[in-house]
């Protein structure tokens, strides 16, 4: 048995993961984790009394989490919020507003796909249980319709940030999202910084007042993670890590990155 480990970045059926929240808890237990944060996109719907009940039964510690979509210069910037107050009405309302933006942005993506002879209808989405629909759902339907060979292919050719069928539309800047997370009693952590390619752009994001940064991510090689650990230490930011597990929508195994007890507790406060 290893020391305390908590995977604090994963997605459930409340957004674009393929496991129900309760099933995720069981998977976390099977993966020998002692703590978990379910960080669905723009939704805290996973945090039900049933979830906390099962966590207690399984002796699994829970940290509230959500991955919020902000936007800078038309490119999405994901910010993880941890330890916020589930009873904060203003924070819940903020998330609801972002989900509304998401719906509008999805419509713009679907319009572009239709213009490129890859129409998807309301009916195609009717089987989905989640209210927080995202690009992975759209990509999966494109595969089902035979437009592309795989989800990865759908992203590479059409859906990735800036691609021909991508559409912006998330209204809030990273700074505003950070401010709202704090008002909701939470801590703001920049998610997967490794994926931003342009230096000047990264510099702009890093000028925002984060509390922490996700240095350890899925199964990335250590040499890609360590520069971010160094940066975090220089700035006094909390070093976090998580798998970004999405079940069938992505190949990242649950528990492939994690945080220890000290970090988990720091985010909980
Ligand atoms: P959305 O919230 O609709 O913007 O979708 C974001 C999700 O799409 C991320 O959490 C990833 O799971 C997935 N995603 C984003 N970019 C890519 C990419 N280039 N390749 C594969 N999946 C991606
Ligand atoms: Zn996702
Ligand atoms: Fe993300
Ligand atoms: Fe994620």
XYZ file of N, CA and C and ligand atoms in Angstrom:
833
model
N 0.849 -1.206 0.000
C 0.000 0.000 0.000
C 0.879 1.248 0.000
N 0.645 2.158 -0.972
C 1.420 3.391 -1.012
C 0.780 4.452 -0.107
N 1.464 5.599 0.006
C 0.926 6.733 0.775
C -0.357 7.238 0.132
N -0.990 8.194 0.843
C -2.228 8.795 0.350
C -2.063 9.343 -1.072
N -3.004 8.958 -1.939
C -3.040 9.499 -3.300
C -4.471 9.897 -3.638
N -4.605 11.078 -4.227
C -5.927 11.514 -4.693
C -5.817 11.986 -6.138
N -6.658 11.430 -6.993
C -6.737 11.911 -8.381
C -7.755 13.047 -8.355
N -7.299 14.252 -8.685
C -8.210 15.396 -8.546
C -8.571 16.025 -9.901
N -8.559 15.218 -10.939
C -9.044 15.722 -12.238
C -9.641 14.552 -13.017
N -10.967 14.450 -13.009
C -11.619 13.415 -13.803
C -13.053 13.835 -14.134
N -13.612 13.205 -15.137
C -14.927 13.610 -15.650
C -15.926 12.461 -15.570
N -17.155 12.810 -15.234
C -18.233 11.821 -15.130
C -19.272 12.082 -16.211
N -20.362 11.325 -16.160
C -21.458 11.522 -17.115
C -22.172 12.866 -16.900
N -21.771 13.617 -15.843
C -22.335 14.968 -15.686
C -21.704 15.923 -16.700
N -20.599 15.500 -17.350
C -20.098 16.223 -18.525
C -19.656 15.180 -19.540
N -18.384 15.212 -19.948
C -17.986 14.326 -21.042
C -17.166 13.116 -20.602
N -17.503 12.567 -19.451
C -16.931 11.289 -19.048
C -17.949 10.208 -19.335
N -17.532 8.943 -19.324
C -18.504 7.888 -19.626
C -18.939 7.090 -18.404
N -18.405 7.437 -17.230
C -18.817 6.745 -16.000
C -19.714 7.641 -15.144
N -20.743 7.061 -14.584
C -21.599 7.776 -13.634
C -20.734 8.163 -12.427
N -21.071 9.264 -11.745
C -20.265 9.674 -10.580
C -20.044 8.556 -9.561
N -21.085 7.795 -9.234
C -20.921 6.738 -8.224
C -19.991 5.634 -8.724
N -20.063 5.360 -10.029
C -19.175 4.348 -10.617
C -17.720 4.822 -10.570
N -17.531 6.137 -10.718
C -16.166 6.701 -10.640
C -15.563 6.473 -9.262
N -16.390 6.609 -8.236
C -15.912 6.381 -6.868
C -15.419 4.945 -6.705
N -16.197 4.022 -7.255
C -15.799 2.607 -7.159
C -14.509 2.353 -7.939
N -14.389 2.978 -9.093
C -13.158 2.838 -9.886
C -11.956 3.420 -9.145
N -12.196 4.540 -8.443
C -11.110 5.168 -7.685
C -10.633 4.214 -6.593
N -11.586 3.566 -5.950
C -11.262 2.595 -4.897
C -10.457 1.432 -5.503
N -10.918 0.941 -6.644
C -10.216 -0.163 -7.321
C -8.801 0.236 -7.737
N -8.616 1.544 -8.010
C -7.290 2.025 -8.419
C -6.421 2.377 -7.202
N -6.862 1.954 -6.004
C -6.129 2.190 -4.748
C -5.951 3.665 -4.410
N -6.900 4.488 -4.827
C -6.842 5.910 -4.464
C -7.551 6.108 -3.130
N -7.087 7.109 -2.371
C -7.755 7.412 -1.094
C -8.568 8.702 -1.155
N -8.401 9.441 -2.262
C -9.148 10.694 -2.419
C -9.474 10.937 -3.873
N -10.512 11.759 -4.104
C -10.955 12.016 -5.478
C -11.606 13.388 -5.572
N -11.393 14.041 -6.714
C -12.202 15.214 -7.042
C -12.722 14.997 -8.451
N -14.042 15.012 -8.605
C -14.664 14.898 -9.927
C -14.793 16.319 -10.457
N -14.134 16.574 -11.587
C -14.058 17.949 -12.112
C -14.762 18.034 -13.460
N -16.074 17.920 -13.441
C -16.807 17.999 -14.705
C -16.717 19.408 -15.282
N -16.876 19.496 -16.591
C -16.830 20.800 -17.246
C -18.060 21.627 -16.843
N -17.822 22.742 -16.203
C -18.867 23.747 -15.926
C -20.080 23.212 -15.166
N -19.914 22.118 -14.428
C -21.035 21.548 -13.691
C -20.562 20.853 -12.414
N -21.279 21.127 -11.316
C -20.976 20.446 -10.051
C -22.079 19.434 -9.730
N -22.793 19.000 -10.768
C -23.946 18.107 -10.574
C -23.566 16.747 -9.984
N -22.284 16.378 -10.066
C -21.856 15.079 -9.514
C -21.974 15.048 -7.992
N -21.927 16.252 -7.351
C -21.863 16.316 -5.890
C -23.232 16.243 -5.224
N -23.768 15.031 -5.189
C -25.072 14.757 -4.583
C -24.869 14.150 -3.188
N -25.899 14.141 -2.362
C -25.802 13.467 -1.060
C -25.428 11.984 -1.219
N -25.905 11.343 -2.290
C -25.578 9.929 -2.549
C -24.075 9.761 -2.733
N -23.466 10.726 -3.444
C -22.028 10.639 -3.703
C -21.249 10.721 -2.390
N -21.618 11.676 -1.540
C -20.910 11.808 -0.262
C -21.165 10.584 0.625
N -22.377 10.020 0.509
C -22.716 8.817 1.279
C -21.851 7.637 0.871
N -21.738 7.428 -0.432
C -20.931 6.301 -0.917
C -19.451 6.507 -0.586
N -18.993 7.763 -0.691
C -17.584 8.060 -0.383
C -17.266 7.651 1.062
N -18.190 7.937 1.950
C -17.980 7.596 3.354
C -17.914 6.077 3.527
N -18.837 5.415 2.834
C -18.883 3.944 2.881
C -17.570 3.334 2.376
N -17.018 3.936 1.316
C -15.798 3.408 0.699
C -14.534 3.939 1.374
N -14.732 4.858 2.354
C -13.591 5.490 3.011
C -12.706 6.240 2.007
N -13.370 7.009 1.165
C -12.702 7.789 0.126
C -12.944 9.266 0.433
N -11.870 10.055 0.462
C -12.060 11.493 0.742
C -12.424 12.240 -0.536
N -13.351 13.183 -0.405
C -13.854 13.928 -1.567
C -13.501 15.401 -1.442
N -13.035 15.967 -2.560
C -12.767 17.403 -2.665
C -13.685 17.922 -3.770
N -14.474 18.969 -3.487
C -15.353 19.472 -4.547
C -14.496 20.059 -5.667
N -14.922 19.823 -6.901
C -14.167 20.305 -8.050
C -15.049 20.556 -9.256
N -14.584 21.460 -10.106
C -15.246 21.700 -11.384
C -14.192 22.299 -12.323
N -14.243 21.938 -13.601
C -13.297 22.489 -14.594
C -14.040 23.547 -15.400
N -13.660 24.795 -15.186
C -14.414 25.902 -15.777
C -13.800 26.370 -17.099
N -14.671 26.586 -18.087
C -14.231 27.044 -19.410
C -14.154 28.564 -19.428
N -12.925 29.085 -19.463
C -12.767 30.518 -19.696
C -12.218 30.661 -21.111
N -12.000 31.878 -21.530
C -11.533 32.066 -22.899
C -10.650 33.295 -22.990
N -9.532 33.155 -23.688
C -8.629 34.281 -23.904
C -8.275 34.307 -25.388
N -8.598 35.400 -26.036
C -8.334 35.555 -27.477
C -8.933 34.408 -28.296
N -10.135 33.992 -27.926
C -10.839 32.964 -28.699
C -10.396 31.536 -28.434
N -9.408 31.365 -27.547
C -8.910 30.015 -27.227
C -9.379 29.639 -25.824
N -9.915 28.410 -25.649
C -10.371 28.026 -24.306
C -9.200 27.867 -23.331
N -9.402 28.363 -22.115
C -8.435 28.177 -21.026
C -9.199 27.502 -19.895
N -8.790 26.269 -19.543
C -9.502 25.523 -18.513
C -8.944 25.834 -17.136
N -9.847 26.204 -16.243
C -9.442 26.519 -14.876
C -10.176 25.598 -13.904
N -9.401 24.880 -13.094
C -9.978 23.962 -12.118
C -10.294 24.723 -10.844
N -11.520 24.582 -10.374
C -11.920 25.197 -9.106
C -12.021 24.081 -8.084
N -11.386 24.281 -6.912
C -11.415 23.259 -5.857
C -11.892 23.836 -4.535
N -12.592 22.991 -3.800
C -12.937 23.339 -2.426
C -13.956 24.461 -2.308
N -14.690 24.735 -3.381
C -15.701 25.794 -3.320
C -16.898 25.312 -2.507
N -17.738 26.294 -2.158
C -18.891 26.020 -1.314
C -20.065 25.572 -2.191
N -20.499 24.337 -2.025
C -21.612 23.808 -2.840
C -22.902 24.592 -2.599
N -22.983 25.280 -1.447
C -24.201 26.037 -1.125
C -24.171 27.461 -1.677
N -23.071 27.852 -2.326
C -22.988 29.222 -2.853
C -23.893 29.380 -4.070
N -24.951 30.162 -3.910
C -25.910 30.358 -5.003
C -25.282 31.149 -6.136
N -24.435 32.115 -5.800
C -23.844 32.937 -6.857
C -22.878 32.110 -7.708
N -22.164 31.186 -7.073
C -21.246 30.333 -7.844
C -22.041 29.370 -8.734
N -23.117 28.804 -8.200
C -23.972 27.907 -8.978
C -24.569 28.649 -10.180
N -24.946 29.885 -9.951
C -25.523 30.708 -11.022
C -24.464 31.027 -12.081
N -23.243 31.271 -11.620
C -22.126 31.527 -12.548
C -21.915 30.306 -13.462
N -21.924 29.111 -12.866
C -21.742 27.886 -13.664
C -22.889 27.714 -14.656
N -24.114 28.036 -14.201
C -25.267 27.894 -15.085
C -25.130 28.807 -16.307
N -24.637 29.997 -16.043
C -24.457 30.948 -17.135
C -23.407 30.440 -18.133
N -22.353 29.830 -17.629
C -21.322 29.302 -18.529
C -21.883 28.135 -19.354
N -22.743 27.329 -18.725
C -23.357 26.217 -19.491
C -24.245 26.765 -20.612
N -24.858 27.912 -20.356
C -25.683 28.537 -21.383
C -24.792 28.963 -22.559
N -23.635 29.541 -22.251
C -22.651 29.921 -23.282
C -22.221 28.698 -24.070
N -22.020 27.599 -23.340
C -21.585 26.345 -23.962
C -22.618 25.889 -24.986
N -23.904 25.967 -24.627
C -24.971 25.555 -25.545
C -24.916 26.395 -26.826
N -24.716 27.700 -26.642
C -24.621 28.583 -27.809
C -23.391 28.257 -28.639
N -22.270 28.004 -27.962
C -21.054 27.668 -28.698
C -21.219 26.349 -29.447
N -21.868 25.367 -28.796
C -22.110 24.087 -29.475
C -22.936 24.300 -30.749
N -23.945 25.157 -30.671
C -24.780 25.423 -31.857
C -23.922 25.979 -32.988
N -22.977 26.864 -32.637
C -22.099 27.444 -33.662
C -21.214 26.365 -34.287
N -20.752 25.415 -33.460
C -19.932 24.306 -33.989
C -20.786 23.449 -34.931
N -22.011 23.141 -34.509
C -22.896 22.288 -35.328
C -23.226 22.970 -36.653
N -23.340 24.288 -36.611
C -23.622 25.042 -37.846
C -22.441 24.879 -38.808
N -21.238 24.989 -38.273
C -20.045 24.846 -39.117
C -19.941 23.433 -39.677
N -20.276 22.447 -38.862
C -20.225 21.056 -39.329
C -21.232 20.849 -40.452
N -22.431 21.408 -40.290
C -23.470 21.266 -41.327
C -23.008 21.918 -42.628
N -22.359 23.074 -42.489
C -21.835 23.769 -43.685
C -20.776 22.923 -44.384
N -20.116 22.076 -43.610
C -19.100 21.184 -44.186
C -19.655 19.787 -44.473
N -20.948 19.715 -44.675
C -21.645 18.474 -45.054
C -21.529 17.368 -44.013
N -21.512 17.764 -42.725
C -21.509 16.777 -41.645
C -22.602 17.142 -40.650
N -23.863 17.126 -41.103
C -24.931 17.556 -40.203
C -25.171 16.591 -39.041
N -25.489 17.176 -37.876
C -25.937 16.388 -36.719
C -27.248 17.019 -36.262
N -28.245 16.182 -36.005
C -29.565 16.719 -35.647
C -29.805 16.626 -34.140
N -30.814 17.325 -33.669
C -31.259 17.247 -32.270
C -31.417 15.794 -31.868
N -32.005 15.033 -32.757
C -32.295 13.623 -32.495
C -31.014 12.830 -32.212
N -29.948 13.178 -32.931
C -28.671 12.490 -32.712
C -28.207 12.626 -31.263
N -28.564 13.756 -30.622
C -28.119 14.018 -29.253
C -29.104 13.493 -28.202
N -30.263 13.001 -28.667
C -31.340 12.682 -27.725
C -30.990 11.547 -26.754
N -30.054 10.695 -27.120
C -29.687 9.587 -26.238
C -28.783 9.998 -25.080
N -28.248 11.223 -25.124
C -27.298 11.650 -24.094
C -28.002 12.043 -22.808
N -27.435 11.558 -21.685
C -28.058 11.857 -20.395
C -27.594 13.203 -19.850
N -26.383 13.618 -20.235
C -25.828 14.837 -19.654
C -26.445 16.109 -20.217
N -26.418 17.149 -19.373
C -26.859 18.460 -19.839
C -25.651 19.255 -20.324
N -24.466 18.809 -19.896
C -23.251 19.517 -20.283
C -22.597 18.806 -21.460
N -23.077 19.139 -22.654
C -22.567 18.506 -23.867
C -21.308 19.220 -24.318
N -20.319 18.441 -24.764
C -19.057 19.029 -25.188
C -18.568 18.425 -26.491
N -17.405 18.884 -26.901
C -16.848 18.413 -28.166
C -16.651 16.902 -28.226
N -16.269 16.231 -27.110
C -16.135 14.767 -27.215
C -17.449 14.078 -27.620
N -18.597 14.613 -27.146
C -19.885 14.034 -27.561
C -20.099 14.262 -29.056
N -19.786 15.475 -29.500
C -19.949 15.800 -30.918
C -19.044 14.889 -31.749
N -17.796 14.730 -31.285
C -16.837 13.877 -32.006
C -17.338 12.434 -32.083
N -17.895 11.929 -30.971
C -18.393 10.538 -30.954
C -19.537 10.372 -31.943
N -20.395 11.387 -32.053
C -21.498 11.299 -33.016
C -20.989 11.371 -34.449
N -19.923 12.128 -34.663
C -19.324 12.195 -36.009
C -18.777 10.834 -36.428
N -18.246 10.090 -35.447
C -17.752 8.728 -35.729
C -18.941 7.836 -36.071
N -19.990 7.940 -35.231
C -21.193 7.113 -35.414
C -21.818 7.334 -36.796
N -21.790 8.576 -37.240
C -22.367 8.933 -38.549
C -21.444 8.557 -39.712
N -20.223 8.150 -39.396
C -19.280 7.771 -40.450
C -18.557 8.953 -41.088
N -18.615 10.136 -40.445
C -17.930 11.310 -41.003
C -16.415 11.218 -40.812
N -16.012 10.599 -39.699
C -14.588 10.431 -39.378
C -14.376 9.026 -38.813
N -13.101 8.599 -38.782
C -12.812 7.244 -38.326
C -12.718 7.107 -36.822
N -12.367 8.197 -36.129
C -12.180 8.122 -34.676
C -12.405 9.491 -34.044
N -12.575 9.494 -32.715
C -12.749 10.744 -31.977
C -11.507 11.627 -32.175
N -10.330 10.999 -32.085
C -9.080 11.738 -32.251
C -9.027 12.420 -33.613
N -9.469 11.659 -34.623
C -9.528 12.162 -36.002
C -10.462 13.365 -36.111
N -11.603 13.293 -35.446
C -12.582 14.388 -35.466
C -11.939 15.653 -34.902
N -11.178 15.503 -33.795
C -10.510 16.665 -33.202
C -9.433 17.199 -34.126
N -8.572 16.295 -34.597
C -7.448 16.730 -35.436
C -7.922 17.479 -36.680
N -8.951 16.942 -37.320
C -9.367 17.530 -38.599
C -10.328 18.701 -38.447
N -11.204 18.649 -37.427
C -12.273 19.652 -37.376
C -12.484 20.387 -36.067
N -12.265 19.715 -34.932
C -12.774 20.275 -33.670
C -11.753 20.877 -32.714
N -10.461 20.597 -32.938
C -9.501 21.114 -31.942
C -9.505 22.645 -31.952
N -8.959 23.243 -30.863
C -8.962 24.704 -30.719
C -8.438 25.350 -32.004
N -9.233 26.214 -32.591
C -8.807 26.930 -33.797
C -9.034 26.187 -35.107
N -9.504 24.940 -35.061
C -9.731 24.164 -36.293
C -10.952 24.696 -37.055
N -11.148 24.216 -38.292
C -12.175 24.790 -39.185
C -13.586 24.766 -38.598
N -13.918 23.734 -37.813
C -15.277 23.673 -37.278
C -15.331 24.015 -35.791
N -14.240 24.585 -35.256
C -14.282 25.026 -33.859
C -14.938 26.405 -33.811
N -15.654 26.680 -32.755
C -16.223 28.014 -32.565
C -15.965 28.474 -31.139
N -15.534 29.728 -30.970
C -15.389 30.250 -29.606
C -16.758 30.612 -29.055
N -16.809 31.163 -27.873
C -18.106 31.566 -27.323
C -18.171 31.584 -25.809
N -17.092 31.098 -25.127
C -17.098 31.193 -23.663
C -16.717 32.619 -23.308
N -17.592 33.281 -22.620
C -17.477 34.728 -22.476
C -16.412 35.191 -21.482
N -16.192 34.415 -20.410
C -15.392 34.941 -19.315
C -13.885 34.764 -19.491
N -13.140 35.798 -19.098
C -11.684 35.735 -19.149
C -11.194 34.902 -17.961
N -9.963 34.393 -18.031
C -9.415 33.659 -16.886
C -9.468 34.490 -15.598
N -9.159 35.767 -15.705
C -9.170 36.611 -14.494
C -10.532 36.672 -13.833
N -11.573 36.806 -14.648
C -12.930 36.869 -14.100
C -13.304 35.524 -13.463
N -12.925 34.432 -14.114
C -13.234 33.106 -13.559
C -12.530 32.919 -12.212
N -11.278 33.343 -12.137
C -10.529 33.229 -10.876
C -11.242 34.025 -9.773
N -11.673 35.227 -10.122
C -12.370 36.084 -9.148
C -13.645 35.407 -8.645
N -14.395 34.804 -9.573
C -15.659 34.162 -9.199
C -15.437 32.894 -8.365
N -14.367 32.172 -8.656
C -14.042 30.967 -7.866
C -13.768 31.384 -6.417
N -12.992 32.455 -6.254
C -12.672 32.932 -4.897
C -13.937 33.354 -4.163
N -14.824 34.055 -4.876
C -16.088 34.477 -4.253
C -16.893 33.259 -3.799
N -16.754 32.162 -4.540
C -17.460 30.930 -4.192
C -16.720 30.126 -3.125
N -15.648 30.692 -2.596
C -14.906 30.034 -1.521
C -13.901 28.994 -1.987
N -13.585 29.020 -3.292
C -12.695 27.982 -3.819
C -11.307 28.481 -4.189
N -10.470 27.533 -4.634
C -9.126 27.861 -5.109
C -9.067 27.621 -6.615
N -8.331 28.490 -7.319
C -8.268 28.434 -8.784
C -6.937 27.875 -9.256
N -7.024 26.808 -10.037
C -5.817 26.117 -10.511
C -5.832 26.059 -12.047
N -4.745 26.512 -12.647
C -4.646 26.442 -14.110
C -4.479 24.976 -14.532
N -5.398 24.492 -15.386
C -5.352 23.094 -15.827
C -4.360 22.916 -16.987
N -3.790 21.732 -17.061
C -2.887 21.284 -18.149
C -2.214 22.408 -18.951
N -1.276 23.143 -18.287
C -0.598 24.257 -18.984
C 0.290 23.767 -20.130
N 0.605 22.470 -20.115
C 1.535 21.888 -21.102
C 1.038 22.016 -22.532
N -0.267 22.245 -22.693
C -0.835 22.182 -24.037
C -0.829 23.501 -24.797
N -0.449 24.587 -24.106
C -0.410 25.869 -24.824
C 0.941 25.996 -25.506
N 0.899 26.244 -26.798
C 2.146 26.204 -27.570
C 2.873 27.550 -27.661
N 2.124 28.638 -27.832
C 2.790 29.927 -28.085
C 3.253 30.602 -26.793
N 4.547 30.957 -26.771
C 5.170 31.538 -25.570
C 4.463 32.792 -25.079
N 4.151 33.700 -26.003
C 3.533 34.976 -25.625
C 2.160 34.731 -25.008
N 1.467 33.733 -25.528
C 0.136 33.399 -25.026
C 0.219 32.816 -23.611
N 1.165 31.904 -23.420
C 1.377 31.293 -22.093
C 1.688 32.384 -21.069
N 2.508 33.349 -21.482
C 2.891 34.440 -20.597
C 1.657 35.220 -20.134
N 0.746 35.446 -21.071
C -0.482 36.176 -20.726
C -1.310 35.387 -19.712
N -1.457 34.094 -19.942
C -2.245 33.268 -19.006
C -1.592 33.293 -17.621
N -0.262 33.155 -17.617
C 0.454 33.066 -16.341
C 0.487 34.380 -15.572
N 0.045 35.454 -16.214
C 0.001 36.730 -15.494
C -1.249 36.802 -14.604
N -2.129 35.810 -14.712
C -3.340 35.784 -13.889
C -3.026 35.239 -12.489
N -3.775 35.701 -11.499
C -3.460 35.343 -10.100
C -4.002 33.981 -9.652
N -3.464 32.911 -10.203
C -3.900 31.557 -9.811
C -3.422 31.226 -8.398
N -4.100 30.244 -7.792
C -3.647 29.709 -6.507
C -2.737 28.512 -6.730
N -2.929 27.866 -7.880
C -2.163 26.661 -8.145
C -2.084 26.360 -9.627
N -1.295 25.359 -9.968
C -1.119 24.988 -11.372
C -0.965 23.461 -11.474
N -1.631 22.885 -12.467
C -1.638 21.425 -12.626
C -0.366 20.984 -13.363
N 0.675 20.741 -12.565
C 1.985 20.401 -13.147
C 2.045 18.947 -13.595
N 1.450 18.060 -12.813
C 1.467 16.635 -13.133
C 0.170 16.308 -13.855
N 0.286 15.716 -15.033
C -0.922 15.517 -15.845
C -0.881 14.152 -16.521
N -1.904 13.334 -16.266
C -2.041 12.009 -16.883
C -0.698 11.273 -16.831
N -0.229 10.736 -17.966
C 1.037 10.004 -17.956
C 2.106 10.765 -18.745
N 2.089 12.087 -18.663
C 3.095 12.892 -19.369
C 4.484 12.541 -18.856
N 5.499 12.582 -19.743
C 6.863 12.330 -19.266
C 7.313 13.411 -18.280
N 8.116 12.977 -17.279
C 8.563 13.881 -16.215
C 9.209 15.159 -16.746
N 9.970 15.053 -17.849
C 10.685 16.259 -18.314
C 9.734 17.337 -18.815
N 8.496 16.964 -19.141
C 7.507 17.969 -19.536
C 6.809 18.572 -18.314
N 6.853 17.842 -17.194
C 6.150 18.306 -15.991
C 7.038 19.179 -15.093
N 8.317 18.839 -15.030
C 9.195 19.507 -14.065
C 9.357 21.022 -14.247
N 9.416 21.540 -15.499
C 9.497 23.001 -15.633
C 8.316 23.714 -14.977
N 7.147 23.073 -14.963
C 5.961 23.695 -14.361
C 6.035 23.646 -12.840
N 6.655 22.592 -12.322
C 6.850 22.495 -10.869
C 7.776 23.624 -10.425
N 8.817 23.850 -11.211
C 9.785 24.914 -10.906
C 9.073 26.269 -10.897
N 8.273 26.514 -11.916
C 7.536 27.787 -12.013
C 6.602 27.970 -10.817
N 5.892 26.894 -10.464
C 4.948 26.961 -9.349
C 5.684 27.332 -8.058
N 6.845 26.713 -7.852
C 7.616 26.986 -6.628
C 8.055 28.439 -6.594
N 8.505 28.953 -7.757
C 8.939 30.355 -7.831
C 7.815 31.312 -7.440
N 6.608 30.942 -7.841
C 5.485 31.856 -7.598
C 4.725 31.580 -6.304
N 5.084 30.501 -5.652
C 4.369 30.126 -4.440
C 2.999 29.538 -4.735
N 2.822 28.973 -5.931
C 1.551 28.357 -6.298
C 1.512 26.886 -5.858
N 0.315 26.408 -5.603
C 0.144 25.005 -5.208
C 0.381 24.117 -6.435
N 1.177 23.072 -6.256
C 1.464 22.122 -7.345
C 0.400 21.033 -7.313
N -0.381 20.901 -8.385
C -1.401 19.850 -8.388
C -1.166 18.866 -9.533
N -1.963 17.796 -9.549
C -1.867 16.796 -10.605
C -3.133 15.969 -10.670
N -3.441 15.492 -11.843
C -4.614 14.635 -12.012
C -4.582 13.960 -13.376
N -5.453 12.976 -13.534
C -5.404 12.153 -14.752
C -6.185 12.722 -15.926
N -7.199 13.562 -15.670
C -8.146 13.998 -16.716
C -8.836 12.771 -17.337
N -9.166 11.829 -16.472
C -9.866 10.606 -16.897
C -11.238 10.965 -17.482
N -11.536 10.404 -18.656
C -12.840 10.620 -19.304
C -13.508 9.289 -19.651
N -13.008 8.183 -19.110
C -13.555 6.877 -19.490
C -13.327 6.636 -20.968
N -14.398 6.233 -21.680
C -14.282 5.839 -23.089
C -13.959 7.009 -24.030
N -14.070 8.252 -23.523
C -13.837 9.405 -24.402
C -12.360 9.791 -24.548
N -11.494 9.174 -23.762
C -10.079 9.561 -23.755
C -9.266 8.412 -23.182
N -7.967 8.343 -23.518
C -7.181 7.193 -23.066
C -6.440 7.368 -21.745
N -6.763 8.391 -20.966
C -6.021 8.625 -19.727
C -6.534 7.730 -18.593
N -5.693 6.827 -18.061
C -6.175 5.974 -16.959
C -6.381 6.751 -15.656
N -7.411 6.384 -14.912
C -7.683 6.998 -13.600
C -6.486 6.738 -12.687
N -6.044 7.766 -11.980
C -4.905 7.596 -11.070
C -3.546 7.735 -11.735
N -3.529 8.084 -13.031
C -2.229 8.185 -13.726
C -1.430 9.403 -13.243
N -2.083 10.381 -12.667
C -1.413 11.448 -11.908
C -2.244 11.678 -10.661
N -1.630 12.237 -9.609
C -2.353 12.382 -8.345
C -1.679 13.460 -7.498
N -2.316 13.788 -6.356
C -1.677 14.660 -5.361
C -1.614 13.904 -4.032
N -0.731 14.333 -3.167
C -0.602 13.748 -1.837
C -1.556 14.433 -0.860
N -1.489 13.976 0.389
C -2.448 14.440 1.396
C -2.318 15.934 1.716
N -1.074 16.416 1.737
C -0.842 17.816 2.102
C -1.506 18.748 1.078
N -1.322 18.445 -0.198
C -1.916 19.257 -1.265
C -3.437 19.145 -1.234
N -3.922 17.925 -1.045
C -5.368 17.686 -0.970
C -5.993 18.556 0.128
N -5.347 18.565 1.286
C -5.861 19.355 2.410
C -5.779 20.855 2.141
N -4.716 21.281 1.474
C -4.541 22.701 1.164
C -5.668 23.192 0.242
N -6.085 22.334 -0.657
C -7.148 22.723 -1.609
C -8.530 22.684 -0.972
N -8.623 21.892 0.052
C -9.906 21.691 0.742
C -10.274 22.896 1.611
N -9.247 23.627 2.054
C -9.464 24.726 3.017
C -10.117 25.948 2.386
P -15.285 21.342 -24.689
O -15.508 21.452 -23.226
O -16.537 21.068 -25.447
O -14.521 22.512 -25.256
O -14.372 20.060 -24.899
C -13.191 19.938 -24.164
C -12.773 18.492 -24.118
O -12.479 18.060 -25.441
C -11.502 18.279 -23.336
O -11.767 18.017 -21.988
C -10.927 17.060 -23.990
O -11.513 15.906 -23.434
C -11.377 17.175 -25.416
N -10.336 17.731 -26.299
C -9.994 19.027 -26.465
N -9.026 19.158 -27.391
C -8.737 17.917 -27.823
C -7.815 17.379 -28.797
N -6.996 18.167 -29.519
N -7.816 16.022 -28.954
C -8.638 15.226 -28.234
N -9.519 15.669 -27.320
C -9.563 16.995 -27.108
Zn -13.486 16.920 -21.180
Fe -9.385 20.480 -19.751
Fe -10.615 17.819 -17.955
